[in-house]
mmCIF file of C-alpha atoms in Angstrom:
data_model
loop_
_atom_site.group_PDB
_atom_site.id
_atom_site.type_symbol
_atom_site.label_atom_id
_atom_site.label_comp_id
_atom_site.label_asym_id
_atom_site.label_seq_id
_atom_site.Cartn_x
_atom_site.Cartn_y
_atom_site.Cartn_z
ATOM 1 C CA MET A 1 -27.984 -8.822 34.985
ATOM 2 C CA LYS A 2 -24.845 -8.076 36.984
ATOM 3 C CA VAL A 3 -24.053 -4.444 37.730
ATOM 4 C CA HIS A 4 -20.837 -4.354 35.678
ATOM 5 C CA LYS A 5 -22.630 -5.905 32.660
ATOM 6 C CA LEU A 6 -25.410 -3.344 32.970
ATOM 7 C CA ALA A 7 -22.844 -0.559 33.177
ATOM 8 C CA ALA A 8 -21.068 -1.883 30.113
ATOM 9 C CA LEU A 9 -24.345 -2.001 28.201
ATOM 10 C CA ILE A 10 -25.068 1.569 29.241
ATOM 11 C CA VAL A 11 -21.591 2.678 28.129
ATOM 12 C CA THR A 12 -21.891 1.132 24.691
ATOM 13 C CA THR A 13 -25.413 2.439 24.268
ATOM 14 C CA TYR A 14 -24.329 5.924 25.379
ATOM 15 C CA ILE A 15 -21.362 5.966 22.946
ATOM 16 C CA GLY A 16 -23.680 5.003 20.094
ATOM 17 C CA PHE A 17 -26.257 7.520 21.229
ATOM 18 C CA ILE A 18 -23.749 10.370 21.304
ATOM 19 C CA ALA A 19 -22.499 9.482 17.830
ATOM 20 C CA THR A 20 -25.912 9.307 16.118
ATOM 21 C CA ALA A 21 -28.862 10.453 18.139
ATOM 22 C CA HIS A 22 -28.458 14.191 17.823
ATOM 23 C CA ALA A 23 -27.919 13.939 14.074
ATOM 24 C CA SER A 24 -30.917 11.688 13.343
ATOM 25 C CA ALA A 25 -33.587 12.309 15.985
ATOM 26 C CA PRO A 26 -35.791 15.407 15.673
ATOM 27 C CA GLN A 27 -36.612 15.256 19.377
ATOM 28 C CA PRO A 28 -34.280 14.345 22.276
ATOM 29 C CA ILE A 29 -34.546 10.714 23.352
ATOM 30 C CA PHE A 30 -33.453 11.474 26.928
ATOM 31 C CA SER A 31 -34.020 14.473 29.115
ATOM 32 C CA PRO A 32 -30.968 16.618 29.964
ATOM 33 C CA GLU A 33 -31.000 15.141 33.449
ATOM 34 C CA GLN A 34 -31.098 11.587 32.107
ATOM 35 C CA GLU A 35 -28.281 12.319 29.669
ATOM 36 C CA ALA A 36 -26.176 13.783 32.468
ATOM 37 C CA ARG A 37 -26.740 10.720 34.674
ATOM 38 C CA ILE A 38 -25.930 8.292 31.838
ATOM 39 C CA GLY A 39 -22.780 10.264 31.183
ATOM 40 C CA GLU A 40 -21.746 10.037 34.817
ATOM 41 C CA ILE A 41 -22.270 6.246 34.838
ATOM 42 C CA ALA A 42 -20.380 5.867 31.563
ATOM 43 C CA ALA A 43 -17.495 8.027 32.770
ATOM 44 C CA ASP A 44 -17.212 6.143 36.071
ATOM 45 C CA TYR A 45 -17.281 2.796 34.302
ATOM 46 C CA LEU A 46 -14.648 3.847 31.730
ATOM 47 C CA VAL A 47 -12.344 5.067 34.517
ATOM 48 C CA SER A 48 -12.673 1.694 36.190
ATOM 49 C CA HIS A 49 -12.379 -0.295 32.912
ATOM 50 C CA PRO A 50 -9.936 1.597 30.602
ATOM 51 C CA GLU A 51 -9.680 -1.559 28.483
ATOM 52 C CA ILE A 52 -13.048 -0.551 26.996
ATOM 53 C CA LEU A 53 -11.407 2.542 25.507
ATOM 54 C CA VAL A 54 -8.643 0.396 24.006
ATOM 55 C CA THR A 55 -11.259 -1.867 22.429
ATOM 56 C CA VAL A 56 -13.213 1.076 21.037
ATOM 57 C CA SER A 57 -9.996 2.636 19.708
ATOM 58 C CA HIS A 58 -9.022 -0.572 17.933
ATOM 59 C CA LYS A 59 -12.482 -0.849 16.438
ATOM 60 C CA LEU A 60 -12.359 2.680 15.152
ATOM 61 C CA GLN A 61 -8.927 2.051 13.633
ATOM 62 C CA GLU A 62 -10.227 -1.051 11.866
ATOM 63 C CA GLN A 63 -13.190 0.888 10.489
ATOM 64 C CA GLN A 64 -10.905 3.715 9.280
ATOM 65 C CA LYS A 65 -8.569 1.199 7.644
ATOM 66 C CA ALA A 66 -11.518 -0.538 5.889
ATOM 67 C CA ARG A 67 -12.803 2.856 4.620
ATOM 68 C CA LYS A 68 -9.321 3.756 3.338
ATOM 69 C CA GLN A 69 -8.986 0.397 1.568
ATOM 70 C CA LYS A 70 -12.354 0.911 -0.074
ATOM 71 C CA MET A 71 -11.305 4.315 -1.336
ATOM 72 C CA PHE A 72 -8.017 2.928 -2.657
ATOM 73 C CA ALA A 73 -9.850 0.042 -4.373
ATOM 74 C CA LEU A 74 -12.271 2.375 -6.114
ATOM 75 C CA SER A 75 -9.362 4.522 -7.340
ATOM 76 C CA VAL A 76 -7.619 1.372 -8.596
ATOM 77 C CA MET A 77 -10.685 0.353 -10.537
ATOM 78 C CA GLU A 78 -10.917 3.806 -12.130
ATOM 79 C CA ASN A 79 -7.263 3.603 -13.211
ATOM 80 C CA GLN A 80 -6.801 -0.098 -13.948
ATOM 81 C CA ALA A 81 -5.992 0.382 -17.623
ATOM 82 C CA ASN A 82 -3.030 2.591 -16.777
ATOM 83 C CA LEU A 83 -1.990 0.233 -13.987
ATOM 84 C CA LEU A 84 -2.127 -2.962 -16.062
ATOM 85 C CA HIS A 85 -1.599 -2.015 -19.704
ATOM 86 C CA ASP A 86 0.978 0.755 -19.922
ATOM 87 C CA PRO A 87 3.640 -0.411 -22.446
ATOM 88 C CA ASP A 88 6.229 1.813 -20.757
ATOM 89 C CA THR A 89 5.874 -0.084 -17.472
ATOM 90 C CA PRO A 90 8.374 -2.936 -16.899
ATOM 91 C CA ALA A 91 6.450 -6.187 -16.419
ATOM 92 C CA TYR A 92 7.521 -9.703 -15.574
ATOM 93 C CA GLY A 93 5.425 -12.854 -15.671
ATOM 94 C CA PRO A 94 2.878 -14.535 -17.961
ATOM 95 C CA ASP A 95 0.544 -12.427 -20.076
ATOM 96 C CA ASN A 96 -2.427 -14.707 -19.349
ATOM 97 C CA THR A 97 -2.148 -14.483 -15.584
ATOM 98 C CA LYS A 98 -5.139 -13.941 -13.310
ATOM 99 C CA VAL A 99 -3.424 -11.696 -10.756
ATOM 100 C CA ALA A 100 -1.100 -8.683 -10.960
ATOM 101 C CA VAL A 101 1.151 -7.203 -8.314
ATOM 102 C CA ILE A 102 2.078 -3.571 -9.028
ATOM 103 C CA GLU A 103 4.698 -1.669 -7.076
ATOM 104 C CA PHE A 104 5.404 2.070 -7.102
ATOM 105 C CA PHE A 105 8.960 2.509 -5.770
ATOM 106 C CA ASP A 106 12.091 4.561 -5.526
ATOM 107 C CA TYR A 107 15.545 2.980 -5.529
ATOM 108 C CA GLN A 108 16.641 5.292 -2.697
ATOM 109 C CA CYS A 109 13.647 4.556 -0.451
ATOM 110 C CA VAL A 110 14.798 2.565 2.568
ATOM 111 C CA PHE A 111 11.368 0.922 2.952
ATOM 112 C CA CYS A 112 11.404 -0.125 -0.697
ATOM 113 C CA SER A 113 14.799 -1.622 -0.018
ATOM 114 C CA ARG A 114 13.374 -3.647 2.846
ATOM 115 C CA PHE A 115 10.483 -4.784 0.718
ATOM 116 C CA ALA A 116 12.685 -5.886 -2.227
ATOM 117 C CA PRO A 117 13.788 -9.257 -0.777
ATOM 118 C CA GLU A 118 10.221 -9.990 0.280
ATOM 119 C CA LEU A 119 9.029 -9.387 -3.267
ATOM 120 C CA GLU A 120 11.811 -11.667 -4.571
ATOM 121 C CA LYS A 121 10.515 -14.449 -2.333
ATOM 122 C CA VAL A 122 6.992 -14.027 -3.685
ATOM 123 C CA MET A 123 8.150 -13.882 -7.286
ATOM 124 C CA LYS A 124 9.878 -17.240 -6.839
ATOM 125 C CA ALA A 125 6.914 -18.785 -5.010
ATOM 126 C CA GLN A 126 4.260 -17.300 -7.356
ATOM 127 C CA PRO A 127 5.664 -17.418 -10.923
ATOM 128 C CA ASP A 128 2.060 -17.486 -12.280
ATOM 129 C CA VAL A 129 1.542 -13.835 -11.167
ATOM 130 C CA ARG A 130 2.360 -10.796 -13.328
ATOM 131 C CA TYR A 131 4.608 -8.229 -11.606
ATOM 132 C CA LEU A 132 4.627 -4.625 -12.785
ATOM 133 C CA PHE A 133 7.207 -2.047 -11.674
ATOM 134 C CA LYS A 134 6.224 1.597 -11.588
ATOM 135 C CA GLU A 135 9.391 3.676 -11.333
ATOM 136 C CA TRP A 136 8.537 6.629 -9.057
ATOM 137 C CA PRO A 137 11.754 8.432 -8.026
ATOM 138 C CA ILE A 138 10.186 10.721 -5.427
ATOM 139 C CA PHE A 139 13.615 11.390 -3.919
ATOM 140 C CA GLY A 140 15.077 12.547 -7.249
ATOM 141 C CA GLY A 141 15.119 16.143 -6.087
ATOM 142 C CA ARG A 142 17.183 15.237 -3.055
ATOM 143 C CA TRP A 143 19.456 12.482 -4.425
ATOM 144 C CA GLU A 144 20.351 12.538 -8.106
ATOM 145 C CA ALA A 145 21.023 8.804 -8.107
ATOM 146 C CA SER A 146 17.318 8.209 -7.421
ATOM 147 C CA LEU A 147 16.397 9.658 -10.793
ATOM 148 C CA GLN A 148 19.422 8.159 -12.573
ATOM 149 C CA ALA A 149 18.634 4.674 -11.372
ATOM 150 C CA ALA A 150 15.030 4.968 -12.485
ATOM 151 C CA GLN A 151 16.044 6.222 -15.916
ATOM 152 C CA GLN A 152 18.596 3.424 -16.287
ATOM 153 C CA GLY A 153 16.040 0.830 -15.222
ATOM 154 C CA LEU A 154 13.598 1.910 -17.901
ATOM 155 C CA THR A 155 16.412 1.789 -20.492
ATOM 156 C CA VAL A 156 17.243 -1.790 -19.446
ATOM 157 C CA TRP A 157 13.567 -2.722 -19.793
ATOM 158 C CA GLN A 158 13.338 -1.082 -23.180
ATOM 159 C CA LYS A 159 16.487 -2.627 -24.611
ATOM 160 C CA LYS A 160 16.838 -5.957 -22.823
ATOM 161 C CA GLY A 161 13.355 -6.998 -21.695
ATOM 162 C CA PRO A 162 11.701 -8.458 -18.567
ATOM 163 C CA GLN A 163 14.358 -10.808 -17.184
ATOM 164 C CA ALA A 164 17.125 -8.231 -17.594
ATOM 165 C CA TYR A 165 15.001 -5.617 -15.859
ATOM 166 C CA VAL A 166 14.367 -7.860 -12.857
ATOM 167 C CA THR A 167 18.097 -8.605 -12.678
ATOM 168 C CA TYR A 168 18.850 -4.878 -12.684
ATOM 169 C CA HIS A 169 16.095 -4.114 -10.142
ATOM 170 C CA ASN A 170 17.331 -6.702 -7.705
ATOM 171 C CA ALA A 171 20.998 -5.792 -8.216
ATOM 172 C CA ILE A 172 20.324 -2.161 -7.294
ATOM 173 C CA TYR A 173 18.627 -3.159 -4.041
ATOM 174 C CA ALA A 174 21.249 -5.809 -3.307
ATOM 175 C CA THR A 175 23.807 -3.012 -2.878
ATOM 176 C CA GLY A 176 22.022 -1.972 0.282
ATOM 177 C CA HIS A 177 22.777 1.634 -0.724
ATOM 178 C CA ASN A 178 19.697 3.736 -0.062
ATOM 179 C CA GLU A 179 18.893 7.173 1.318
ATOM 180 C CA GLY A 180 21.519 8.909 -0.789
ATOM 181 C CA LYS A 181 24.189 6.224 -0.710
ATOM 182 C CA LEU A 182 23.607 4.807 -4.210
ATOM 183 C CA THR A 183 26.447 5.652 -6.592
ATOM 184 C CA VAL A 184 26.865 5.996 -10.325
ATOM 185 C CA GLU A 185 29.134 2.952 -10.175
ATOM 186 C CA ASP A 186 26.385 0.943 -8.424
ATOM 187 C CA ILE A 187 24.016 1.792 -11.276
ATOM 188 C CA ARG A 188 26.621 0.931 -13.951
ATOM 189 C CA VAL A 189 27.401 -2.446 -12.335
ATOM 190 C CA ALA A 190 23.683 -3.307 -12.030
ATOM 191 C CA ALA A 191 23.121 -2.434 -15.686
ATOM 192 C CA SER A 192 26.101 -4.565 -16.667
ATOM 193 C CA LYS A 193 24.688 -7.529 -14.737
ATOM 194 C CA ALA A 194 21.465 -7.041 -16.712
ATOM 195 C CA GLY A 195 23.444 -7.328 -19.970
ATOM 196 C CA LEU A 196 23.683 -3.662 -20.869
ATOM 197 C CA ALA A 197 27.306 -3.264 -21.913
ATOM 198 C CA THR A 198 27.184 0.493 -22.206
ATOM 199 C CA SER A 199 25.507 2.365 -19.370
ATOM 200 C CA ALA A 200 23.243 4.972 -20.936
ATOM 201 C CA PRO A 201 20.252 5.984 -18.805
ATOM 202 C CA GLY A 202 18.301 7.625 -21.615
ATOM 203 C CA ASP A 203 15.438 10.036 -21.100
ATOM 204 C CA HIS A 204 12.219 8.531 -19.807
ATOM 205 C CA THR A 205 10.884 11.668 -18.197
ATOM 206 C CA ALA A 206 7.443 11.266 -19.818
ATOM 207 C CA SER A 207 7.044 7.759 -18.386
ATOM 208 C CA LEU A 208 8.133 8.888 -14.911
ATOM 209 C CA GLU A 209 5.651 11.782 -15.019
ATOM 210 C CA LYS A 210 2.882 9.315 -15.971
ATOM 211 C CA ASN A 211 3.715 7.243 -12.941
ATOM 212 C CA SER A 212 3.748 10.279 -10.712
ATOM 213 C CA ASN A 213 0.354 11.396 -11.960
ATOM 214 C CA LEU A 214 -1.044 7.905 -11.598
ATOM 215 C CA SER A 215 0.194 7.565 -8.018
ATOM 216 C CA GLU A 216 -1.495 10.866 -7.178
ATOM 217 C CA ALA A 217 -4.748 9.689 -8.763
ATOM 218 C CA LEU A 218 -4.618 6.532 -6.625
ATOM 219 C CA GLY A 219 -4.074 8.481 -3.425
ATOM 220 C CA LEU A 220 -0.565 7.135 -2.728
ATOM 221 C CA THR A 221 1.563 9.480 -0.672
ATOM 222 C CA GLY A 222 4.860 7.682 -0.588
ATOM 223 C CA THR A 223 6.882 4.612 -1.508
ATOM 224 C CA PRO A 224 6.495 1.774 -1.643
ATOM 225 C CA GLY A 225 2.896 1.628 -2.847
ATOM 226 C CA ILE A 226 1.818 -1.927 -3.617
ATOM 227 C CA ILE A 227 -1.358 -2.996 -5.396
ATOM 228 C CA VAL A 228 -2.599 -6.569 -5.714
ATOM 229 C CA MET A 229 -5.541 -7.096 -8.027
ATOM 230 C CA PRO A 230 -7.198 -9.451 -10.542
ATOM 231 C CA VAL A 231 -6.296 -8.538 -14.137
ATOM 232 C CA SER A 232 -9.995 -8.774 -15.034
ATOM 233 C CA GLY A 233 -13.208 -8.484 -13.084
ATOM 234 C CA ALA A 234 -11.624 -6.601 -10.206
ATOM 235 C CA THR A 235 -13.894 -5.543 -7.324
ATOM 236 C CA PRO A 236 -13.216 -3.730 -4.060
ATOM 237 C CA ASP A 237 -13.334 -7.128 -2.336
ATOM 238 C CA THR A 238 -10.524 -8.566 -4.495
ATOM 239 C CA ILE A 239 -8.200 -5.566 -4.510
ATOM 240 C CA THR A 240 -5.598 -4.883 -1.824
ATOM 241 C CA VAL A 241 -3.516 -1.738 -1.568
ATOM 242 C CA PHE A 242 -0.515 -1.593 0.734
ATOM 243 C CA PRO A 243 0.727 2.033 1.170
ATOM 244 C CA GLU A 244 3.761 0.579 2.913
ATOM 245 C CA ALA A 245 6.293 -2.243 2.841
ATOM 246 C CA VAL A 246 4.882 -5.625 3.756
ATOM 247 C CA THR A 247 6.147 -9.138 4.328
ATOM 248 C CA ALA A 248 6.025 -11.916 1.715
ATOM 249 C CA ASP A 249 3.331 -13.669 3.760
ATOM 250 C CA ARG A 250 1.037 -10.639 3.689
ATOM 251 C CA LEU A 251 1.608 -10.204 -0.033
ATOM 252 C CA GLN A 252 0.692 -13.831 -0.711
ATOM 253 C CA VAL A 253 -2.485 -13.458 1.342
ATOM 254 C CA ALA A 254 -3.432 -10.526 -0.873
ATOM 255 C CA ILE A 255 -2.685 -12.634 -3.978
ATOM 256 C CA ARG A 256 -5.003 -15.363 -2.723
ATOM 257 C CA LYS A 257 -7.658 -12.737 -2.018
ATOM 258 C CA ALA A 258 -7.363 -11.486 -5.584
ATOM 259 C CA THR A 259 -8.144 -14.961 -6.957
ATOM 260 C CA ALA A 260 -11.346 -15.231 -4.902
ATOM 261 C CA ARG A 261 -14.501 -14.796 -6.957
#
């Protein structure tokens, strides 16, 4: 075995040893002198080959991401009834679908704004999926329009139904007015496009509080929060949670994953 391959083997063995040996072995595997020498060899090798540290870092990040996804998925399974069957949640798409895409969003969130056209693409490409919209105006305390737009959206859903709601939703984001720039007039025009002649936001505080509590139970910390899951028989392997905006391509990959059995 070449020297550099032997050194690499020692490095990886040493890293694994440091991580587990002291916790699991009642007696030391190496003497203090041997440990010190292995450490020296490992340190020298890592200085000469810093790419090893990059590889280890990437591996740790992948493991952390996988653990986080598992935790998200378990939370989704515990709360799937509230995610999929809340009558106060605007929904678009067939009732007998196999896959659901659920978004927690705020109309003043710039990342939600960037995600909106990506979701539109997927909705056109995947009409057999059910899309659920969880209004979560987390910026309502900072920008009043955030809360007003959410209230108006739920009123559109309640009075005009799924297609009108999607029209309103897309019209709000089409303004490009986020981070405090959305106006009362923007909201009125969007509601008008959805067929609501008289703009009357209504009071949907209870529904918004439900969404806030649900997002907390799921472990979401901001918007957008996107969940892709089967509507029945969901498992951690078929659930994907994006705690961030994603592209249409990534969303479609998650939809295909949700159909795998």
